[in-house]
Amino acid sequence: MPTPAVHEAPARRWVEWALSRIAADYTRSADTHLIPVSLPALPGVALYLKDESSHPTGSLKHRLARSLFLYGLCNGWIERGTTIVEASSGSTAVSEAYFARMLGLPFIAVVPHSTAAEKIEAIERLGGTCRKVADPGAVYAEAERIAAAHGGHYMDQFTFAERATDWRGNNNIAESIFAQMAHEPCPIPAWIVCGAGTGGTSATLGRFVRYHRHATQICLADPVGSVFHRHWHDRAVTTFAGTRSLIEGIGRPRVEPSFLPPVIDRVEVVADAASIGAARVLSHVLGRRVGGSTGTNLVAMARLATAMAQAGERGAIVSILCDSGERYASTYFNADWLAAQAIDTADDEARMTHFLATGHYAEV
Ligand SMILES: *Cc1c(COP(=O)(O)O)cnc(C)c1O
Protein backbone atom coordinates (compact mmCIF):
# COMPACT_ATOMS: atom_id res chain seq x y z
CA MET A 1 0.00 0.00 0.00
CA PRO A 2 1.31 3.47 -0.84
CA THR A 3 2.12 5.63 2.17
CA PRO A 4 -0.23 8.66 2.36
CA ALA A 5 1.38 12.03 1.77
CA VAL A 6 2.78 13.28 5.08
CA HIS A 7 0.69 16.47 5.14
CA GLU A 8 -2.52 14.42 4.72
CA ALA A 9 -1.87 11.75 7.25
CA PRO A 10 -2.80 13.39 10.59
CA ALA A 11 -6.26 14.50 9.37
CA ARG A 12 -6.95 11.09 7.86
CA ARG A 13 -5.73 9.38 11.00
CA TRP A 14 -8.15 11.40 13.15
CA VAL A 15 -11.05 10.39 10.86
CA GLU A 16 -9.95 6.74 11.11
CA TRP A 17 -9.87 7.06 14.90
CA ALA A 18 -13.36 8.64 14.89
CA LEU A 19 -14.75 5.85 12.69
CA SER A 20 -13.24 3.21 14.97
CA ARG A 21 -14.81 4.86 18.02
CA ILE A 22 -18.25 4.71 16.36
CA ALA A 23 -17.64 1.08 15.32
CA ALA A 24 -16.67 0.20 18.90
CA ASP A 25 -19.83 1.85 20.26
CA TYR A 26 -21.91 -0.11 17.76
CA THR A 27 -20.20 -3.36 18.75
CA ARG A 28 -20.98 -2.70 22.42
CA SER A 29 -24.69 -2.23 21.61
CA ALA A 30 -27.29 -4.97 21.08
CA ASP A 31 -30.07 -4.85 18.50
CA THR A 32 -33.40 -3.36 19.64
CA HIS A 33 -36.25 -5.71 20.57
CA LEU A 34 -39.29 -6.51 18.44
CA ILE A 35 -42.16 -6.63 20.95
CA PRO A 36 -45.41 -8.49 20.20
CA VAL A 37 -48.54 -6.54 21.24
CA SER A 38 -51.24 -8.92 22.45
CA LEU A 39 -54.48 -8.85 20.47
CA PRO A 40 -56.34 -12.00 21.61
CA ALA A 41 -59.60 -11.09 19.84
CA LEU A 42 -57.91 -11.28 16.40
CA PRO A 43 -55.91 -14.52 16.22
CA GLY A 44 -55.11 -13.94 12.53
CA VAL A 45 -53.64 -10.45 12.97
CA ALA A 46 -50.33 -10.01 14.82
CA LEU A 47 -49.03 -6.64 15.98
CA TYR A 48 -45.37 -5.89 16.71
CA LEU A 49 -43.45 -2.82 17.84
CA LYS A 50 -39.76 -2.32 17.11
CA ASP A 51 -38.52 -0.86 20.39
CA GLU A 52 -36.19 1.95 19.39
CA SER A 53 -36.31 3.43 22.89
CA SER A 54 -33.70 0.87 23.96
CA HIS A 55 -30.87 2.55 22.02
CA PRO A 56 -28.20 4.19 24.24
CA THR A 57 -29.75 7.62 23.54
CA GLY A 58 -33.34 6.45 23.84
CA SER A 59 -34.88 6.86 20.38
CA LEU A 60 -34.77 5.86 16.71
CA LYS A 61 -32.63 8.98 16.18
CA HIS A 62 -29.66 7.01 17.51
CA ARG A 63 -29.52 5.20 14.15
CA LEU A 64 -29.84 8.49 12.26
CA ALA A 65 -27.17 10.25 14.31
CA ARG A 66 -24.73 7.39 13.77
CA SER A 67 -25.41 7.45 10.01
CA LEU A 68 -25.05 11.24 9.80
CA PHE A 69 -21.71 11.18 11.63
CA LEU A 70 -20.39 8.35 9.44
CA TYR A 71 -21.58 10.21 6.31
CA GLY A 72 -20.01 13.49 7.44
CA LEU A 73 -16.72 11.81 8.42
CA CYS A 74 -16.40 9.80 5.20
CA ASN A 75 -17.34 12.83 3.09
CA GLY A 76 -14.57 14.88 4.70
CA TRP A 77 -17.09 17.29 6.21
CA ILE A 78 -16.27 16.47 9.84
CA GLU A 79 -12.69 16.75 11.05
CA ARG A 80 -10.86 17.08 14.34
CA GLY A 81 -12.41 20.02 16.23
CA THR A 82 -15.33 20.63 13.83
CA THR A 83 -18.28 22.26 15.62
CA ILE A 84 -21.40 20.19 14.88
CA VAL A 85 -24.67 22.14 14.52
CA GLU A 86 -28.17 20.73 14.07
CA ALA A 87 -31.76 21.97 13.69
CA SER A 88 -33.78 19.61 15.83
CA SER A 89 -36.98 19.32 17.80
CA GLY A 90 -34.93 17.44 20.37
CA SER A 91 -34.41 13.72 19.79
CA THR A 92 -31.89 14.02 16.95
CA ALA A 93 -29.93 16.54 18.98
CA VAL A 94 -29.86 14.20 22.00
CA SER A 95 -28.37 11.41 19.86
CA GLU A 96 -25.94 13.70 18.01
CA ALA A 97 -24.75 15.21 21.30
CA TYR A 98 -23.86 11.67 22.39
CA PHE A 99 -21.73 11.01 19.29
CA ALA A 100 -20.18 14.50 19.34
CA ARG A 101 -19.06 13.99 22.93
CA MET A 102 -17.67 10.56 22.04
CA LEU A 103 -15.52 12.22 19.35
CA GLY A 104 -14.62 15.29 21.43
CA LEU A 105 -16.47 17.70 19.12
CA PRO A 106 -18.44 20.80 20.25
CA PHE A 107 -22.19 20.44 19.62
CA ILE A 108 -24.88 23.14 19.26
CA ALA A 109 -28.60 22.30 18.82
CA VAL A 110 -31.08 24.87 17.48
CA VAL A 111 -34.46 23.90 18.96
CA PRO A 112 -37.97 25.40 18.92
CA HIS A 113 -39.07 27.11 22.16
CA SER A 114 -41.79 24.47 22.62
CA THR A 115 -39.26 21.61 22.98
CA ALA A 116 -39.85 19.50 26.11
CA ALA A 117 -37.64 20.51 29.04
CA GLU A 118 -36.60 16.86 29.48
CA LYS A 119 -35.02 16.86 26.01
CA ILE A 120 -33.13 20.12 26.58
CA GLU A 121 -31.75 18.65 29.81
CA ALA A 122 -30.71 15.46 27.98
CA ILE A 123 -28.81 17.47 25.33
CA GLU A 124 -27.04 19.55 27.97
CA ARG A 125 -26.23 16.50 30.09
CA LEU A 126 -24.38 15.11 27.05
CA GLY A 127 -22.31 18.28 26.81
CA GLY A 128 -24.33 19.99 24.06
CA THR A 129 -25.52 23.60 23.96
CA CYS A 130 -29.10 24.60 23.04
CA ARG A 131 -30.16 27.75 21.20
CA LYS A 132 -33.92 28.29 21.35
CA VAL A 133 -35.83 30.03 18.57
CA ALA A 134 -39.45 31.22 18.83
CA ASP A 135 -40.50 30.31 15.28
CA PRO A 136 -40.12 26.55 14.59
CA GLY A 137 -39.74 27.38 10.88
CA ALA A 138 -36.62 29.44 11.66
CA VAL A 139 -34.51 26.57 13.00
CA TYR A 140 -32.94 25.67 9.65
CA ALA A 141 -31.64 29.14 8.78
CA GLU A 142 -30.42 29.73 12.33
CA ALA A 143 -28.53 26.41 12.37
CA GLU A 144 -26.92 27.25 9.03
CA ARG A 145 -25.94 30.71 10.31
CA ILE A 146 -24.40 29.36 13.53
CA ALA A 147 -22.46 26.67 11.63
CA ALA A 148 -21.05 29.29 9.25
CA ALA A 149 -20.11 31.60 12.15
CA HIS A 150 -18.15 28.75 13.85
CA GLY A 151 -16.65 27.35 10.66
CA GLY A 152 -18.56 24.25 11.69
CA HIS A 153 -20.73 21.63 10.00
CA TYR A 154 -24.54 21.86 9.79
CA MET A 155 -25.63 18.22 9.92
CA ASP A 156 -29.01 19.03 8.28
CA GLN A 157 -30.90 15.87 9.23
CA PHE A 158 -33.88 16.92 7.11
CA THR A 159 -31.82 16.87 3.92
CA PHE A 160 -29.42 14.01 4.60
CA ALA A 161 -31.49 11.47 6.59
CA GLU A 162 -32.56 9.53 3.49
CA ARG A 163 -29.12 9.34 1.88
CA ALA A 164 -26.93 8.84 4.97
CA THR A 165 -28.72 5.54 5.75
CA ASP A 166 -27.59 2.45 3.85
CA TRP A 167 -31.09 1.46 2.68
CA ARG A 168 -30.18 -1.83 0.94
CA GLY A 169 -28.95 -3.43 4.14
CA ASN A 170 -26.08 -3.11 6.60
CA ASN A 171 -28.33 -3.50 9.62
CA ASN A 172 -30.70 -0.63 9.04
CA ILE A 173 -34.07 -0.73 10.85
CA ALA A 174 -35.78 -2.55 7.96
CA GLU A 175 -33.21 -5.33 7.73
CA SER A 176 -33.39 -5.80 11.49
CA ILE A 177 -37.22 -6.03 11.46
CA PHE A 178 -37.27 -8.67 8.69
CA ALA A 179 -34.57 -10.74 10.41
CA GLN A 180 -36.46 -10.63 13.72
CA MET A 181 -39.74 -11.65 12.04
CA ALA A 182 -38.19 -14.82 10.58
CA HIS A 183 -39.84 -17.33 12.93
CA GLU A 184 -43.22 -15.60 13.31
CA PRO A 185 -46.42 -17.15 11.86
CA CYS A 186 -46.47 -14.44 9.16
CA PRO A 187 -42.78 -13.52 8.69
CA ILE A 188 -43.37 -11.03 5.87
CA PRO A 189 -45.47 -8.22 7.38
CA ALA A 190 -48.58 -7.15 5.47
CA TRP A 191 -47.95 -3.61 6.69
CA ILE A 192 -45.19 -1.57 8.25
CA VAL A 193 -46.50 1.62 9.87
CA CYS A 194 -44.30 4.63 10.60
CA GLY A 195 -44.47 8.37 11.06
CA ALA A 196 -42.40 10.99 9.27
CA GLY A 197 -40.25 13.70 10.80
CA THR A 198 -37.30 13.84 8.46
CA GLY A 199 -38.97 11.13 6.35
CA GLY A 200 -35.78 9.08 6.57
CA THR A 201 -37.35 6.06 8.29
CA SER A 202 -40.20 5.77 5.77
CA ALA A 203 -37.71 6.18 2.89
CA THR A 204 -35.48 3.39 4.25
CA LEU A 205 -38.43 1.03 4.90
CA GLY A 206 -40.04 1.72 1.52
CA ARG A 207 -36.84 1.29 -0.48
CA PHE A 208 -35.89 -1.85 1.44
CA VAL A 209 -39.19 -3.68 0.78
CA ARG A 210 -38.99 -2.78 -2.91
CA TYR A 211 -35.33 -3.78 -3.27
CA HIS A 212 -35.97 -7.14 -1.58
CA ARG A 213 -39.26 -7.63 -3.50
CA HIS A 214 -41.34 -8.10 -0.35
CA ALA A 215 -45.14 -7.77 -0.59
CA THR A 216 -45.11 -5.54 2.51
CA GLN A 217 -46.90 -2.20 2.17
CA ILE A 218 -45.83 0.99 3.94
CA CYS A 219 -48.43 3.04 5.83
CA LEU A 220 -47.59 6.58 6.95
CA ALA A 221 -49.21 7.61 10.25
CA ASP A 222 -49.37 11.41 10.09
CA PRO A 223 -50.80 14.00 12.51
CA VAL A 224 -53.69 16.23 11.37
CA GLY A 225 -51.39 19.28 11.67
CA SER A 226 -48.75 17.98 9.24
CA VAL A 227 -48.00 18.68 5.59
CA PHE A 228 -46.85 15.16 4.72
CA HIS A 229 -50.27 13.51 4.11
CA ARG A 230 -51.41 16.60 2.20
CA HIS A 231 -48.32 16.40 0.01
CA TRP A 232 -48.79 12.66 -0.51
CA HIS A 233 -52.29 13.31 -1.90
CA ASP A 234 -51.27 16.39 -3.92
CA ARG A 235 -47.58 16.96 -4.68
CA ALA A 236 -48.28 20.65 -5.33
CA VAL A 237 -48.85 21.15 -1.56
CA THR A 238 -45.46 21.68 0.09
CA THR A 239 -46.27 23.67 3.24
CA PHE A 240 -48.99 23.66 5.91
CA ALA A 241 -49.63 26.88 7.81
CA GLY A 242 -52.43 25.62 10.08
CA THR A 243 -52.20 24.61 13.74
CA ARG A 244 -49.02 22.64 14.42
CA SER A 245 -49.24 19.11 15.77
CA LEU A 246 -48.33 18.56 19.43
CA ILE A 247 -46.71 15.22 18.60
CA GLU A 248 -42.95 15.66 18.88
CA GLY A 249 -40.72 14.12 16.23
CA ILE A 250 -43.31 13.82 13.46
CA GLY A 251 -45.63 16.00 11.40
CA ARG A 252 -43.76 18.88 9.80
CA PRO A 253 -45.01 22.26 8.50
CA ARG A 254 -42.89 21.93 5.32
CA VAL A 255 -42.16 18.88 3.17
CA GLU A 256 -38.65 17.84 4.12
CA PRO A 257 -36.15 16.91 1.38
CA SER A 258 -35.75 13.40 2.89
CA PHE A 259 -39.47 12.60 2.50
CA LEU A 260 -40.03 10.18 -0.40
CA PRO A 261 -43.79 9.94 -1.10
CA PRO A 262 -43.76 7.28 -3.89
CA VAL A 263 -42.60 4.52 -1.50
CA ILE A 264 -45.63 5.09 0.77
CA ASP A 265 -48.68 2.96 -0.11
CA ARG A 266 -51.24 4.48 2.25
CA VAL A 267 -51.57 7.33 4.73
CA GLU A 268 -53.57 7.45 7.96
CA VAL A 269 -54.27 10.88 9.44
CA VAL A 270 -54.41 10.92 13.25
CA ALA A 271 -55.70 13.63 15.61
CA ASP A 272 -53.31 14.64 18.39
CA ALA A 273 -55.78 13.60 21.12
CA ALA A 274 -56.01 10.11 19.54
CA SER A 275 -52.19 9.83 19.40
CA ILE A 276 -51.75 10.93 23.01
CA GLY A 277 -54.66 8.76 24.20
CA ALA A 278 -53.15 5.74 22.41
CA ALA A 279 -49.71 6.44 23.88
CA ARG A 280 -51.22 6.59 27.37
CA VAL A 281 -53.14 3.31 26.94
CA LEU A 282 -50.11 1.52 25.46
CA SER A 283 -47.96 2.81 28.34
CA HIS A 284 -50.43 1.23 30.74
CA VAL A 285 -50.43 -2.09 28.81
CA LEU A 286 -46.61 -2.29 28.54
CA GLY A 287 -45.98 -1.05 32.07
CA ARG A 288 -43.70 1.73 30.86
CA ARG A 289 -44.26 5.00 29.09
CA VAL A 290 -44.02 5.47 25.32
CA GLY A 291 -43.85 8.77 23.40
CA GLY A 292 -46.61 10.45 21.39
CA SER A 293 -45.49 9.35 17.92
CA THR A 294 -45.73 5.71 19.06
CA GLY A 295 -49.38 6.49 19.86
CA THR A 296 -49.86 7.88 16.34
CA ASN A 297 -48.43 4.63 14.96
CA LEU A 298 -50.70 2.53 17.20
CA VAL A 299 -53.85 4.31 15.97
CA ALA A 300 -52.90 3.55 12.34
CA MET A 301 -52.14 -0.08 13.30
CA ALA A 302 -55.56 -0.34 14.97
CA ARG A 303 -57.33 0.93 11.84
CA LEU A 304 -55.39 -1.46 9.59
CA ALA A 305 -56.01 -4.43 11.92
CA THR A 306 -59.74 -3.64 12.05
CA ALA A 307 -59.89 -3.45 8.24
CA MET A 308 -57.90 -6.69 7.84
CA ALA A 309 -60.21 -8.54 10.26
CA GLN A 310 -63.32 -7.23 8.47
CA ALA A 311 -61.88 -8.38 5.11
CA GLY A 312 -61.00 -11.80 6.55
CA GLU A 313 -57.27 -11.23 5.97
CA ARG A 314 -54.46 -12.72 8.05
CA GLY A 315 -51.09 -11.06 8.54
CA ALA A 316 -48.65 -9.11 10.62
CA ILE A 317 -48.50 -5.36 11.19
CA VAL A 318 -45.16 -3.99 12.39
CA SER A 319 -44.56 -0.49 13.67
CA ILE A 320 -42.09 1.45 15.76
CA LEU A 321 -41.90 2.33 19.43
CA CYS A 322 -39.99 5.50 18.59
CA ASP A 323 -39.00 6.78 22.03
CA SER A 324 -39.77 6.48 25.72
CA GLY A 325 -42.55 8.47 27.35
CA GLU A 326 -40.23 9.44 30.18
CA ARG A 327 -39.21 12.33 27.93
CA TYR A 328 -42.79 13.63 28.04
CA ALA A 329 -43.60 13.46 31.77
CA SER A 330 -44.30 17.21 31.74
CA THR A 331 -46.49 17.07 28.61
CA TYR A 332 -48.47 14.02 27.38
CA PHE A 333 -48.50 12.49 30.87
CA ASN A 334 -49.30 15.73 32.71
CA ALA A 335 -52.99 16.54 33.29
CA ASP A 336 -52.36 20.30 33.65
CA TRP A 337 -50.45 20.44 30.36
CA LEU A 338 -53.20 18.52 28.54
CA ALA A 339 -55.85 20.86 29.96
CA ALA A 340 -53.81 23.90 28.92
CA GLN A 341 -53.71 22.51 25.34
CA ALA A 342 -57.49 21.84 25.50
CA ILE A 343 -56.78 18.14 24.92
CA ASP A 344 -59.14 15.59 26.47
CA THR A 345 -57.98 12.04 25.79
CA ALA A 346 -60.75 10.18 27.68
CA ASP A 347 -62.74 9.11 24.58
CA ASP A 348 -59.60 8.17 22.65
CA GLU A 349 -58.24 6.14 25.54
CA ALA A 350 -61.57 4.28 25.76
CA ARG A 351 -61.47 3.63 21.99
CA MET A 352 -57.94 2.21 22.10
CA THR A 353 -58.69 0.09 25.20
CA HIS A 354 -61.77 -1.25 23.39
CA PHE A 355 -59.66 -2.10 20.32
CA LEU A 356 -57.05 -4.02 22.32
CA ALA A 357 -59.86 -6.03 23.99
CA THR A 358 -62.15 -6.63 20.97
CA GLY A 359 -60.00 -6.14 17.85
CA HIS A 360 -62.33 -3.40 16.62
CA TYR A 361 -61.24 0.24 16.47
CA ALA A 362 -64.43 2.30 16.35
CA GLU A 363 -64.07 5.63 14.58
CA VAL A 364 -66.03 8.57 15.95
C1 LIG B 1 -37.72 11.52 14.20
C2 LIG B 1 -38.83 10.86 14.90
C3 LIG B 1 -39.80 10.14 14.19
C4 LIG B 1 -39.80 10.05 12.67
O1 LIG B 1 -38.64 9.51 12.08
P1 LIG B 1 -37.99 10.09 10.73
O2 LIG B 1 -37.09 9.01 10.28
O3 LIG B 1 -37.25 11.34 11.08
O4 LIG B 1 -39.07 10.38 9.75
C5 LIG B 1 -40.80 9.52 14.92
N1 LIG B 1 -40.85 9.63 16.27
C6 LIG B 1 -39.93 10.30 16.98
C7 LIG B 1 -40.05 10.39 18.47
C8 LIG B 1 -38.89 10.94 16.32
O5 LIG B 1 -37.99 11.61 17.04
XYZ file of C-alpha atoms and ligand atoms in Angstrom:
379
model
C 0.000 0.000 0.000
C 1.308 3.469 -0.837
C 2.121 5.629 2.169
C -0.226 8.656 2.364
C 1.380 12.035 1.772
C 2.775 13.276 5.080
C 0.689 16.471 5.139
C -2.525 14.418 4.716
C -1.869 11.745 7.250
C -2.796 13.392 10.592
C -6.258 14.503 9.372
C -6.949 11.091 7.861
C -5.727 9.385 11.002
C -8.149 11.399 13.147
C -11.050 10.393 10.862
C -9.952 6.736 11.110
C -9.869 7.062 14.897
C -13.358 8.640 14.888
C -14.752 5.846 12.686
C -13.236 3.206 14.966
C -14.806 4.862 18.020
C -18.247 4.711 16.361
C -17.643 1.084 15.322
C -16.667 0.203 18.899
C -19.827 1.853 20.265
C -21.908 -0.111 17.759
C -20.199 -3.362 18.748
C -20.981 -2.703 22.425
C -24.686 -2.230 21.614
C -27.291 -4.967 21.084
C -30.070 -4.849 18.503
C -33.396 -3.361 19.637
C -36.253 -5.710 20.566
C -39.285 -6.514 18.440
C -42.160 -6.626 20.947
C -45.414 -8.486 20.196
C -48.542 -6.543 21.237
C -51.239 -8.918 22.446
C -54.484 -8.848 20.469
C -56.336 -12.005 21.614
C -59.596 -11.091 19.845
C -57.906 -11.278 16.402
C -55.906 -14.522 16.219
C -55.114 -13.938 12.528
C -53.641 -10.446 12.965
C -50.329 -10.015 14.819
C -49.027 -6.637 15.985
C -45.369 -5.893 16.715
C -43.453 -2.817 17.837
C -39.760 -2.318 17.106
C -38.524 -0.860 20.389
C -36.187 1.948 19.390
C -36.315 3.426 22.892
C -33.700 0.872 23.957
C -30.870 2.550 22.019
C -28.196 4.187 24.245
C -29.749 7.617 23.536
C -33.340 6.445 23.837
C -34.877 6.859 20.385
C -34.771 5.857 16.714
C -32.627 8.978 16.180
C -29.663 7.010 17.510
C -29.518 5.198 14.150
C -29.839 8.491 12.258
C -27.172 10.251 14.305
C -24.728 7.389 13.773
C -25.408 7.446 10.012
C -25.053 11.244 9.797
C -21.709 11.179 11.627
C -20.394 8.349 9.435
C -21.584 10.206 6.315
C -20.010 13.494 7.442
C -16.724 11.812 8.418
C -16.399 9.797 5.205
C -17.342 12.832 3.093
C -14.573 14.880 4.705
C -17.092 17.295 6.209
C -16.273 16.474 9.839
C -12.686 16.747 11.047
C -10.863 17.078 14.338
C -12.408 20.017 16.231
C -15.327 20.626 13.828
C -18.277 22.255 15.621
C -21.404 20.191 14.876
C -24.675 22.144 14.524
C -28.173 20.734 14.068
C -31.757 21.972 13.685
C -33.775 19.613 15.834
C -36.983 19.317 17.805
C -34.926 17.443 20.366
C -34.407 13.720 19.793
C -31.888 14.023 16.951
C -29.931 16.544 18.980
C -29.856 14.203 21.998
C -28.375 11.414 19.859
C -25.940 13.701 18.009
C -24.753 15.209 21.301
C -23.855 11.665 22.385
C -21.728 11.014 19.293
C -20.183 14.500 19.335
C -19.059 13.992 22.930
C -17.669 10.561 22.037
C -15.523 12.218 19.347
C -14.616 15.290 21.429
C -16.471 17.703 19.118
C -18.444 20.804 20.247
C -22.186 20.444 19.617
C -24.884 23.138 19.255
C -28.604 22.303 18.822
C -31.076 24.869 17.478
C -34.458 23.899 18.962
C -37.970 25.402 18.925
C -39.070 27.113 22.158
C -41.793 24.468 22.624
C -39.261 21.609 22.978
C -39.853 19.502 26.107
C -37.637 20.512 29.043
C -36.604 16.864 29.482
C -35.016 16.861 26.006
C -33.128 20.118 26.579
C -31.746 18.651 29.805
C -30.712 15.464 27.984
C -28.813 17.470 25.325
C -27.043 19.547 27.969
C -26.229 16.497 30.090
C -24.382 15.113 27.054
C -22.311 18.282 26.808
C -24.333 19.986 24.062
C -25.517 23.599 23.960
C -29.100 24.601 23.040
C -30.161 27.747 21.201
C -33.919 28.292 21.350
C -35.835 30.027 18.569
C -39.452 31.222 18.829
C -40.504 30.310 15.277
C -40.124 26.554 14.587
C -39.741 27.376 10.885
C -36.621 29.443 11.655
C -34.507 26.567 13.002
C -32.940 25.675 9.645
C -31.643 29.141 8.776
C -30.424 29.729 12.330
C -28.528 26.406 12.366
C -26.916 27.254 9.034
C -25.935 30.714 10.315
C -24.398 29.357 13.530
C -22.456 26.675 11.630
C -21.049 29.295 9.251
C -20.110 31.595 12.154
C -18.146 28.746 13.848
C -16.648 27.348 10.663
C -18.563 24.250 11.685
C -20.734 21.631 10.001
C -24.544 21.865 9.793
C -25.629 18.225 9.921
C -29.008 19.027 8.284
C -30.903 15.866 9.226
C -33.880 16.924 7.114
C -31.819 16.870 3.918
C -29.420 14.014 4.596
C -31.493 11.469 6.593
C -32.560 9.530 3.495
C -29.124 9.341 1.884
C -26.934 8.839 4.968
C -28.720 5.544 5.749
C -27.594 2.452 3.853
C -31.086 1.459 2.679
C -30.180 -1.826 0.939
C -28.949 -3.432 4.142
C -26.077 -3.109 6.603
C -28.326 -3.499 9.619
C -30.704 -0.628 9.037
C -34.066 -0.734 10.854
C -35.776 -2.552 7.963
C -33.206 -5.334 7.728
C -33.387 -5.795 11.488
C -37.217 -6.032 11.458
C -37.274 -8.666 8.693
C -34.573 -10.742 10.409
C -36.456 -10.634 13.721
C -39.743 -11.651 12.044
C -38.190 -14.822 10.579
C -39.840 -17.329 12.934
C -43.221 -15.597 13.308
C -46.423 -17.145 11.863
C -46.474 -14.437 9.156
C -42.779 -13.525 8.685
C -43.369 -11.030 5.872
C -45.474 -8.222 7.378
C -48.579 -7.153 5.472
C -47.947 -3.610 6.690
C -45.186 -1.566 8.252
C -46.501 1.616 9.868
C -44.303 4.626 10.597
C -44.466 8.372 11.064
C -42.403 10.986 9.266
C -40.253 13.697 10.804
C -37.303 13.840 8.463
C -38.969 11.133 6.347
C -35.784 9.084 6.571
C -37.353 6.057 8.285
C -40.203 5.772 5.768
C -37.714 6.179 2.888
C -35.482 3.386 4.250
C -38.426 1.033 4.900
C -40.038 1.717 1.522
C -36.842 1.295 -0.480
C -35.887 -1.851 1.438
C -39.190 -3.676 0.776
C -38.991 -2.781 -2.915
C -35.335 -3.777 -3.274
C -35.968 -7.143 -1.583
C -39.265 -7.625 -3.497
C -41.338 -8.103 -0.351
C -45.140 -7.768 -0.588
C -45.115 -5.541 2.515
C -46.904 -2.198 2.170
C -45.832 0.986 3.943
C -48.427 3.043 5.827
C -47.586 6.582 6.945
C -49.214 7.608 10.245
C -49.365 11.408 10.093
C -50.800 13.998 12.510
C -53.685 16.235 11.371
C -51.394 19.284 11.672
C -48.751 17.976 9.235
C -48.002 18.679 5.594
C -46.850 15.159 4.718
C -50.267 13.511 4.109
C -51.415 16.598 2.196
C -48.316 16.404 0.013
C -48.793 12.658 -0.510
C -52.289 13.306 -1.899
C -51.274 16.388 -3.915
C -47.578 16.956 -4.681
C -48.280 20.651 -5.326
C -48.851 21.155 -1.564
C -45.459 21.684 0.090
C -46.272 23.672 3.239
C -48.985 23.664 5.906
C -49.627 26.878 7.811
C -52.433 25.615 10.079
C -52.201 24.611 13.737
C -49.020 22.637 14.418
C -49.243 19.113 15.765
C -48.333 18.557 19.434
C -46.706 15.225 18.596
C -42.946 15.657 18.880
C -40.716 14.119 16.235
C -43.309 13.819 13.455
C -45.632 15.998 11.399
C -43.757 18.881 9.804
C -45.012 22.259 8.497
C -42.891 21.930 5.319
C -42.164 18.883 3.167
C -38.648 17.845 4.119
C -36.153 16.907 1.382
C -35.751 13.402 2.894
C -39.472 12.599 2.504
C -40.030 10.185 -0.397
C -43.786 9.942 -1.100
C -43.763 7.284 -3.890
C -42.604 4.522 -1.499
C -45.633 5.092 0.772
C -48.680 2.961 -0.105
C -51.242 4.481 2.246
C -51.570 7.331 4.732
C -53.571 7.454 7.961
C -54.274 10.878 9.442
C -54.414 10.917 13.249
C -55.700 13.633 15.605
C -53.314 14.638 18.394
C -55.776 13.599 21.125
C -56.014 10.114 19.541
C -52.195 9.833 19.400
C -51.752 10.927 23.010
C -54.655 8.763 24.199
C -53.154 5.735 22.414
C -49.708 6.441 23.884
C -51.217 6.590 27.373
C -53.136 3.310 26.941
C -50.112 1.519 25.460
C -47.958 2.808 28.336
C -50.426 1.226 30.737
C -50.426 -2.092 28.813
C -46.613 -2.287 28.540
C -45.980 -1.047 32.075
C -43.696 1.732 30.856
C -44.260 5.003 29.092
C -44.022 5.468 25.325
C -43.851 8.765 23.395
C -46.612 10.448 21.389
C -45.491 9.347 17.916
C -45.732 5.713 19.065
C -49.377 6.486 19.855
C -49.858 7.878 16.344
C -48.435 4.626 14.962
C -50.704 2.526 17.198
C -53.847 4.311 15.970
C -52.901 3.551 12.338
C -52.144 -0.084 13.304
C -55.565 -0.344 14.970
C -57.326 0.933 11.841
C -55.385 -1.461 9.586
C -56.007 -4.427 11.923
C -59.739 -3.637 12.051
C -59.892 -3.449 8.240
C -57.899 -6.695 7.837
C -60.209 -8.540 10.257
C -63.318 -7.231 8.467
C -61.878 -8.378 5.106
C -60.999 -11.802 6.553
C -57.266 -11.235 5.973
C -54.458 -12.717 8.046
C -51.092 -11.061 8.539
C -48.648 -9.107 10.615
C -48.498 -5.355 11.189
C -45.162 -3.990 12.385
C -44.564 -0.488 13.672
C -42.094 1.445 15.762
C -41.904 2.331 19.430
C -39.992 5.497 18.590
C -39.004 6.779 22.028
C -39.768 6.477 25.720
C -42.545 8.471 27.351
C -40.230 9.443 30.185
C -39.214 12.332 27.931
C -42.786 13.626 28.042
C -43.595 13.455 31.771
C -44.297 17.209 31.739
C -46.489 17.072 28.612
C -48.466 14.022 27.379
C -48.504 12.487 30.866
C -49.301 15.725 32.707
C -52.991 16.542 33.287
C -52.357 20.305 33.654
C -50.450 20.442 30.364
C -53.197 18.521 28.544
C -55.845 20.863 29.962
C -53.808 23.900 28.921
C -53.708 22.510 25.341
C -57.490 21.842 25.502
C -56.784 18.144 24.920
C -59.138 15.593 26.470
C -57.980 12.038 25.793
C -60.754 10.184 27.681
C -62.742 9.111 24.584
C -59.603 8.173 22.653
C -58.241 6.145 25.543
C -61.573 4.277 25.763
C -61.475 3.634 21.994
C -57.935 2.209 22.104
C -58.695 0.092 25.196
C -61.774 -1.246 23.387
C -59.655 -2.102 20.325
C -57.048 -4.025 22.319
C -59.862 -6.031 23.988
C -62.146 -6.630 20.973
C -60.002 -6.141 17.846
C -62.328 -3.400 16.623
C -61.241 0.245 16.474
C -64.434 2.299 16.350
C -64.069 5.627 14.581
C -66.034 8.567 15.949
C -37.724 11.525 14.203
C -38.832 10.861 14.895
C -39.800 10.138 14.186
C -39.803 10.046 12.666
O -38.638 9.509 12.076
P -37.992 10.087 10.729
O -37.087 9.014 10.280
O -37.246 11.341 11.075
O -39.070 10.378 9.748
C -40.800 9.519 14.925
N -40.855 9.627 16.272
C -39.934 10.298 16.983
C -40.045 10.386 18.471
C -38.889 10.941 16.319
O -37.986 11.614 17.036
